[in-house]
């Protein structure tokens, strides 16, 4: 196996092209909508989760205290 070489960037992102079954596509679209993420953000979060890194699926914004309850 050859060593990883980063492909050309588009801004700060790398383009990713893949093929999935229609069932996988529908499931991904529905899941990304439920989570409020774009398809690209959702796929990126799945990759981060699989690698054990913080991700947008598991690390949702912490609930904020109402101002009336703050010191």
GROMACS .gro file of C-alpha atoms in nm:
model
   71
    1UNK     CA    1   0.000   0.000   0.000
    2UNK     CA    2   0.127   0.347  -0.083
    3UNK     CA    3   0.147   0.635   0.164
    4UNK     CA    4  -0.152   0.873   0.181
    5UNK     CA    5  -0.121   1.184  -0.032
    6UNK     CA    6  -0.377   1.461   0.012
    7UNK     CA    7  -0.565   1.537  -0.309
    8UNK     CA    8  -0.625   1.887  -0.441
    9UNK     CA    9  -0.824   2.101  -0.198
   10UNK     CA   10  -1.131   2.307  -0.281
   11UNK     CA   11  -1.103   2.577  -0.017
   12UNK     CA   12  -1.034   2.382   0.302
   13UNK     CA   13  -1.217   2.069   0.183
   14UNK     CA   14  -1.139   1.769  -0.035
   15UNK     CA   15  -1.395   1.660  -0.293
   16UNK     CA   16  -1.532   1.309  -0.234
   17UNK     CA   17  -1.717   1.106  -0.491
   18UNK     CA   18  -1.879   0.774  -0.408
   19UNK     CA   19  -2.161   0.544  -0.510
   20UNK     CA   20  -2.418   0.398  -0.273
   21UNK     CA   21  -2.736   0.197  -0.317
   22UNK     CA   22  -3.067   0.385  -0.341
   23UNK     CA   23  -3.161   0.250   0.004
   24UNK     CA   24  -2.836   0.381   0.155
   25UNK     CA   25  -2.888   0.716  -0.015
   26UNK     CA   26  -3.241   0.751   0.121
   27UNK     CA   27  -3.127   0.652   0.471
   28UNK     CA   28  -2.843   0.905   0.460
   29UNK     CA   29  -3.070   1.185   0.336
   30UNK     CA   30  -3.327   1.112   0.606
   31UNK     CA   31  -3.063   1.091   0.879
   32UNK     CA   32  -2.890   1.411   0.769
   33UNK     CA   33  -3.225   1.594   0.772
   34UNK     CA   34  -3.308   1.461   1.120
   35UNK     CA   35  -2.976   1.584   1.253
   36UNK     CA   36  -2.995   1.920   1.076
   37UNK     CA   37  -2.672   1.857   0.888
   38UNK     CA   38  -2.601   1.871   0.517
   39UNK     CA   39  -2.523   1.539   0.351
   40UNK     CA   40  -2.153   1.635   0.337
   41UNK     CA   41  -2.149   1.726   0.708
   42UNK     CA   42  -2.331   1.403   0.795
   43UNK     CA   43  -2.085   1.185   0.602
   44UNK     CA   44  -1.792   1.375   0.753
   45UNK     CA   45  -1.938   1.320   1.102
   46UNK     CA   46  -1.972   0.946   1.035
   47UNK     CA   47  -1.609   0.930   0.923
   48UNK     CA   48  -1.498   1.120   1.236
   49UNK     CA   49  -1.713   0.895   1.459
   50UNK     CA   50  -1.564   0.581   1.303
   51UNK     CA   51  -1.213   0.718   1.363
   52UNK     CA   52  -1.297   0.791   1.728
   53UNK     CA   53  -1.276   1.168   1.683
   54UNK     CA   54  -1.523   1.431   1.810
   55UNK     CA   55  -1.804   1.471   1.559
   56UNK     CA   56  -2.121   1.668   1.491
   57UNK     CA   57  -2.344   1.367   1.563
   58UNK     CA   58  -2.226   1.283   1.913
   59UNK     CA   59  -2.104   1.623   2.032
   60UNK     CA   60  -2.412   1.835   1.997
   61UNK     CA   61  -2.403   2.185   2.137
   62UNK     CA   62  -2.431   2.170   2.516
   63UNK     CA   63  -2.768   2.290   2.647
   64UNK     CA   64  -2.752   2.652   2.758
   65UNK     CA   65  -2.890   2.775   3.084
   66UNK     CA   66  -3.159   3.040   3.056
   67UNK     CA   67  -3.023   3.386   3.138
   68UNK     CA   68  -3.252   3.404   3.442
   69UNK     CA   69  -3.064   3.107   3.593
   70UNK     CA   70  -2.716   3.248   3.539
   71UNK     CA   71  -2.516   3.421   3.811
   0.00000   0.00000   0.00000
